[in-house]
């Protein structure tokens, strides 16, 4: 339920029809007064997410899950984002704040029904918020949940069916409506501190909420909330020994270099390929075989480097059969939780102008600073940009480079981990503001609500430790062409003394600060999104049916959206080694009108319908989205409900605007594998270059829900809802496998294996576009049960609740007719961020309340899923060195945690609370396929962190 706001009347409609709205309202009002008898006893009516018509009953035809303040406190979660991402209704495609290696660093998003963050609409007090400046995967635009001040939340309502007819585009999968406090008096101060059992990952929270003024007596109320937080970083190395958490070298578990799970620096046993070593791997210019610079017997070496011995750089366990120097970069350099500081301010002013009119204003401000660290750059990583791929695999130590083992013989290709430059790092600053002013009034029986909204998100991302390609090439191999290219574009390089070399490995201490300043300066990107909106809504009752009066709501809105992401410095020309390109720029205007009707045709039967018309100016055109609902209540204890709806999602600026995307992915090279190149038969990293498409059509959907709500006895409730959403015209990148098969690729011909006839060389990049490529059908069932017991002898109350979502199907049909079902598998990486699609998620809670005490236990369950790319796949997604399926049985195990919270009210003003998360210190199961974490699935983050404690207090003045 919520305090719903009106849907807007567009400025364009007002200009075209300046008299239409008031005339329509007057006619409807006169008709209603003629048909409706005045009520002698007014019925209290509430406003509910999913409808604009105030109702006497909270249950509608649509399934809505409500999470109250008490529910939030029982979980012990410190932020709304953390809470929502543990709910059973959240599925694949959500964005955790800890996903620091992704495009949308520093933000957190929710994905209902596993359809991705861009198909879930997040509202604040019933109205929109500007999306986060950085799109997930460079494509999916979403709302950052971190902007919500937890202490100011009244409740969260989750509409679990399609709602495009009610709220418009991007509500295909449902709506998350966060309702903040609106009428509060007094002052509350809350402070808490969290800490893991490893004494890291501290989470400090301080909030103050103050409200004054009584609407009835003072005719105003003002509310202000300020919340400050700081999360400390957690390093993977501080979880050493915790299963596979944070490990890149998994040889002790049976993995090999062919699965990219043997640490950095390995050389394949046949010496045909190598990865980046801390002391440098080099290729013989004649035989094309790879050796480590610390190898004193390297084939053809003209000079040796005793100081380059692997033991001088690392004490990591060696044993690479190819002779490489191995390190675990995740353990040595990467974080599992970035450091983040936040400030969250919210204010609301309500003025009771007269008995029928109320004015209100809201202001939100959110500031976040986060920093993360990752592995140093490898000098050979190829990159992409809209102009095409930039192949860096040919980077070499020049013939006269003093660190070249083939000095004087020839240039030697180099695979070097630039540890002397330092780890890569990112500092993300996010700045969000939202201002809203509006008026509510009752005129001749009509409840009217109109508002003006402006919301904006700004994000800057400063990056360190990345290499300028032209400078790196010139400093390692100063050919005339390389030097000319670097001199022309980099003044810092041009200022270096002639003949300067970048010394590597054991000789890195000879490099000057000026060299590093030219080689790896700080680079940055900036993004901004904004929404400006005007809206109006009116609703009332009229007429009379056997079950009661008609309910009618009408409204309109006009919205302007702008989105811009400037590319990270240098990526627009492919000059940053190891960093992809993402940029977009676009705007759109939309005009919408809607109508909604509620018809209680019988005392036990209620029908509802809604119709929305949207017009977009950025080439998308028009869309009509209807919705139908029905509810039958044969007894007071039982209700049967159903909905049928259409929906659509207009392309965003990243998909049909100006810009493009070049990102890293992984794929099996089917062409080389068929030729007998063994290393090509396993997933390998490559660049995917995707271009926007101005001709994209909107995504469309059809959805239905059918369910029952049963209250068989007092303080007992049970609901079961079956649901299905079919989304067509899906906007996706062309699949990597299809592009490889079609030959839309770029290869490194110089990396071909000489002994394999016809070897075209390793994949460097795949060239794709955004296209309307497929349809997806998602089908499942939700179970929600709750029971409260009164314990004997005044021992209080015991409340049990369970929420379970089972996904029967997540099936995608490609344009060529190929059908892939991802439910219960590790796919689909396009949507899930390679976190998998578990077909079972559940939350179980048991709370005991007695007087000043409340104790709650919460079990969060993520079901097991097959480690396959899709259900029909014949092979496992990953393998051990001996070829066996990995993990054994080709299944990612289920993961279950128990959290305990307790609250004690010291007196009427003071309460103390504490939480233990992951009480049994469960470790997450092994998952090597995901790229959002190392060795485990990001969805199992609480297992990676380990047992976690928090303690806090709240005082009310």
CSV table of N, CA and C in Angstrom, one decimal, residues 151-225:
chain,number,residue,atom,x,y,z
A,151,UNK,N,16.4,4.8,7.4
A,151,UNK,CA,15.7,5.2,8.6
A,151,UNK,C,14.4,6.0,8.3
A,152,UNK,N,14.3,6.5,7.1
A,152,UNK,CA,13.1,7.3,6.7
A,152,UNK,C,12.0,6.4,6.1
A,153,UNK,N,12.3,5.1,5.9
A,153,UNK,CA,11.4,4.2,5.1
A,153,UNK,C,10.2,3.9,6.0
A,154,UNK,N,9.0,4.0,5.5
A,154,UNK,CA,7.8,3.5,6.2
A,154,UNK,C,7.5,2.1,5.8
A,155,UNK,N,7.6,1.8,4.5
A,155,UNK,CA,7.4,0.4,4.0
A,155,UNK,C,7.8,0.4,2.6
A,156,UNK,N,8.0,-0.8,2.1
A,156,UNK,CA,8.3,-1.1,0.6
A,156,UNK,C,7.2,-2.0,0.1
A,157,UNK,N,6.6,-1.6,-1.0
A,157,UNK,CA,5.6,-2.5,-1.7
A,157,UNK,C,6.1,-2.9,-3.0
A,158,UNK,N,6.0,-4.2,-3.3
A,158,UNK,CA,6.6,-4.8,-4.5
A,158,UNK,C,5.4,-5.3,-5.3
A,159,UNK,N,5.1,-4.7,-6.4
A,159,UNK,CA,4.1,-5.2,-7.3
A,159,UNK,C,4.7,-6.2,-8.2
A,160,UNK,N,4.2,-7.4,-8.1
A,160,UNK,CA,4.8,-8.6,-8.8
A,160,UNK,C,4.2,-9.0,-10.1
A,161,UNK,N,3.5,-8.1,-10.7
A,161,UNK,CA,3.0,-8.3,-12.1
A,161,UNK,C,3.3,-7.1,-13.0
A,162,UNK,N,3.2,-7.3,-14.3
A,162,UNK,CA,3.5,-6.2,-15.2
A,162,UNK,C,2.6,-5.0,-14.9
A,163,UNK,N,3.2,-3.8,-15.0
A,163,UNK,CA,2.4,-2.6,-14.6
A,163,UNK,C,2.6,-1.4,-15.6
A,164,UNK,N,2.9,-1.7,-16.8
A,164,UNK,CA,3.1,-0.7,-17.8
A,164,UNK,C,1.8,0.2,-18.0
A,165,UNK,N,0.7,-0.4,-17.8
A,165,UNK,CA,-0.6,0.3,-18.0
A,165,UNK,C,-0.8,1.4,-16.9
A,166,UNK,N,-0.2,1.1,-15.7
A,166,UNK,CA,-0.4,2.0,-14.6
A,166,UNK,C,0.7,3.0,-14.5
A,167,UNK,N,2.0,2.5,-14.7
A,167,UNK,CA,3.2,3.4,-14.4
A,167,UNK,C,4.0,3.7,-15.7
A,168,UNK,N,3.7,3.0,-16.8
A,168,UNK,CA,4.4,3.3,-18.0
A,168,UNK,C,5.6,2.4,-18.3
A,169,UNK,N,6.4,2.8,-19.3
A,169,UNK,CA,7.5,2.0,-19.8
A,169,UNK,C,8.5,1.6,-18.6
A,170,UNK,N,9.2,0.5,-18.8
A,170,UNK,CA,10.1,-0.1,-17.9
A,170,UNK,C,9.5,-0.7,-16.6
A,171,UNK,N,8.2,-1.0,-16.7
A,171,UNK,CA,7.6,-1.7,-15.6
A,171,UNK,C,7.1,-3.1,-16.0
A,172,UNK,N,7.8,-3.7,-17.0
A,172,UNK,CA,7.5,-5.0,-17.5
A,172,UNK,C,7.4,-6.1,-16.5
A,173,UNK,N,8.5,-6.1,-15.6
A,173,UNK,CA,8.6,-7.2,-14.6
A,173,UNK,C,7.9,-6.8,-13.3
A,174,UNK,N,7.6,-5.6,-13.1
A,174,UNK,CA,6.9,-5.2,-11.9
A,174,UNK,C,7.5,-3.9,-11.3
A,175,UNK,N,7.1,-3.5,-10.1
A,175,UNK,CA,7.4,-2.2,-9.6
A,175,UNK,C,7.8,-2.4,-8.1
A,176,UNK,N,8.9,-1.7,-7.7
A,176,UNK,CA,9.3,-1.6,-6.3
A,176,UNK,C,9.0,-0.1,-5.9
A,177,UNK,N,8.0,0.0,-5.0
A,177,UNK,CA,7.6,1.4,-4.5
A,177,UNK,C,8.1,1.5,-3.1
A,178,UNK,N,9.0,2.4,-2.9
A,178,UNK,CA,9.5,2.7,-1.5
A,178,UNK,C,8.7,3.9,-1.0
A,179,UNK,N,8.0,3.7,0.1
A,179,UNK,CA,7.2,4.8,0.7
A,179,UNK,C,7.9,5.3,2.0
A,180,UNK,N,8.3,6.6,2.0
A,180,UNK,CA,9.0,7.2,3.1
A,180,UNK,C,7.9,7.8,4.1
A,181,UNK,N,8.4,8.0,5.3
A,181,UNK,CA,7.5,8.7,6.3
A,181,UNK,C,7.0,10.0,5.8
A,182,UNK,N,5.7,10.3,6.2
A,182,UNK,CA,5.1,11.5,5.7
A,182,UNK,C,4.6,12.4,6.7
A,183,UNK,N,4.4,11.9,7.9
A,183,UNK,CA,3.8,12.8,9.0
A,183,UNK,C,4.4,12.3,10.3
A,184,UNK,N,5.5,12.9,10.7
A,184,UNK,CA,6.3,12.4,11.9
A,184,UNK,C,6.6,13.6,12.8
A,185,UNK,N,6.4,13.3,14.1
A,185,UNK,CA,6.7,14.3,15.1
A,185,UNK,C,7.7,13.7,16.1
A,186,UNK,N,8.7,14.5,16.5
A,186,UNK,CA,9.7,14.0,17.5
A,186,UNK,C,11.0,13.9,16.8
A,187,UNK,N,12.0,13.3,17.6
A,187,UNK,CA,13.3,13.2,17.1
A,187,UNK,C,13.8,11.8,17.5
A,188,UNK,N,14.4,11.2,16.5
A,188,UNK,CA,15.0,9.8,16.7
A,188,UNK,C,16.5,9.9,16.2
A,189,UNK,N,17.4,9.3,17.1
A,189,UNK,CA,18.8,9.2,16.7
A,189,UNK,C,19.1,7.7,16.7
A,190,UNK,N,19.7,7.2,15.7
A,190,UNK,CA,20.1,5.8,15.6
A,190,UNK,C,21.5,5.7,15.2
A,191,UNK,N,22.3,4.8,15.8
A,191,UNK,CA,23.7,4.5,15.5
A,191,UNK,C,23.9,3.0,15.6
A,192,UNK,N,24.7,2.6,14.7
A,192,UNK,CA,25.1,1.1,14.7
A,192,UNK,C,26.5,0.9,14.1
A,193,UNK,N,27.1,-0.2,14.5
A,193,UNK,CA,28.4,-0.5,14.0
A,193,UNK,C,28.4,-2.0,13.7
A,194,UNK,N,28.9,-2.4,12.5
A,194,UNK,CA,29.0,-3.8,12.1
A,194,UNK,C,30.5,-4.1,11.9
A,195,UNK,N,30.8,-5.4,12.1
A,195,UNK,CA,32.2,-5.9,12.0
A,195,UNK,C,32.2,-7.4,11.8
A,196,UNK,N,33.0,-7.8,10.8
A,196,UNK,CA,33.1,-9.3,10.6
A,196,UNK,C,33.9,-10.0,11.7
A,197,UNK,N,33.8,-11.3,11.7
A,197,UNK,CA,34.6,-12.0,12.7
A,197,UNK,C,36.1,-12.0,12.4
A,198,UNK,N,36.4,-11.5,11.2
A,198,UNK,CA,37.8,-11.3,10.9
A,198,UNK,C,38.3,-9.9,11.2
A,199,UNK,N,37.4,-9.1,11.9
A,199,UNK,CA,37.7,-7.8,12.3
A,199,UNK,C,37.9,-6.8,11.1
A,200,UNK,N,37.2,-7.0,10.0
A,200,UNK,CA,37.3,-6.1,8.9
A,200,UNK,C,35.9,-5.9,8.4
A,201,UNK,N,35.8,-5.1,7.3
A,201,UNK,CA,34.5,-4.9,6.7
A,201,UNK,C,33.5,-4.0,7.6
A,202,UNK,N,34.1,-3.2,8.5
A,202,UNK,CA,33.3,-2.3,9.4
A,202,UNK,C,32.2,-1.5,8.6
A,203,UNK,N,31.0,-1.5,9.2
A,203,UNK,CA,29.9,-0.7,8.6
A,203,UNK,C,29.4,0.2,9.7
A,204,UNK,N,29.7,1.5,9.6
A,204,UNK,CA,29.3,2.4,10.6
A,204,UNK,C,28.1,3.2,10.0
A,205,UNK,N,27.0,3.3,10.8
A,205,UNK,CA,25.8,4.0,10.4
A,205,UNK,C,25.3,5.0,11.5
A,206,UNK,N,25.0,6.2,11.1
A,206,UNK,CA,24.5,7.2,12.0
A,206,UNK,C,23.3,7.9,11.3
A,207,UNK,N,22.2,8.0,12.0
A,207,UNK,CA,21.0,8.7,11.3
A,207,UNK,C,20.3,9.5,12.4
A,208,UNK,N,19.7,10.6,11.9
A,208,UNK,CA,18.9,11.5,12.8
A,208,UNK,C,17.6,11.8,12.0
A,209,UNK,N,16.5,11.6,12.6
A,209,UNK,CA,15.2,11.9,12.0
A,209,UNK,C,14.4,12.9,12.9
A,210,UNK,N,14.0,14.0,12.4
A,210,UNK,CA,13.3,15.0,13.2
A,210,UNK,C,12.1,15.5,12.5
A,211,UNK,N,10.9,15.5,13.2
A,211,UNK,CA,9.7,16.0,12.6
A,211,UNK,C,9.0,16.9,13.6
A,212,UNK,N,8.3,17.9,13.1
A,212,UNK,CA,7.5,18.8,14.0
A,212,UNK,C,6.3,19.3,13.2
A,213,UNK,N,5.3,19.7,14.0
A,213,UNK,CA,4.1,20.3,13.4
A,213,UNK,C,3.0,19.3,13.2
A,214,UNK,N,1.8,19.6,13.7
A,214,UNK,CA,0.6,18.7,13.6
A,214,UNK,C,-0.3,19.2,12.5
A,215,UNK,N,-0.6,18.4,11.5
A,215,UNK,CA,-1.4,18.8,10.4
A,215,UNK,C,-2.8,19.3,10.9
A,216,UNK,N,-3.4,18.7,11.9
A,216,UNK,CA,-4.7,19.0,12.4
A,216,UNK,C,-4.7,20.4,13.1
A,217,UNK,N,-3.7,20.6,14.0
A,217,UNK,CA,-3.8,21.8,14.9
A,217,UNK,C,-2.9,22.9,14.3
A,218,UNK,N,-1.7,22.5,13.8
A,218,UNK,CA,-0.8,23.5,13.3
A,218,UNK,C,-0.9,23.7,11.8
A,219,UNK,N,-1.6,22.8,11.1
A,219,UNK,CA,-1.8,22.9,9.7
A,219,UNK,C,-0.5,22.7,8.9
A,220,UNK,N,0.5,22.1,9.5
A,220,UNK,CA,1.7,21.8,8.7
A,220,UNK,C,2.5,20.7,9.5
A,221,UNK,N,3.3,20.0,8.7
A,221,UNK,CA,4.3,19.1,9.3
A,221,UNK,C,5.5,19.1,8.5
A,222,UNK,N,6.7,19.1,9.2
A,222,UNK,CA,8.0,19.1,8.5
A,222,UNK,C,8.8,17.9,9.0
A,223,UNK,N,9.4,17.2,8.1
A,223,UNK,CA,10.2,16.0,8.4
A,223,UNK,C,11.5,16.1,7.8
A,224,UNK,N,12.6,15.8,8.6
A,224,UNK,CA,13.9,15.8,8.0
A,224,UNK,C,14.7,14.6,8.5
A,225,UNK,N,15.4,14.0,7.6
A,225,UNK,CA,16.1,12.8,7.9
A,225,UNK,C,17.5,12.9,7.3
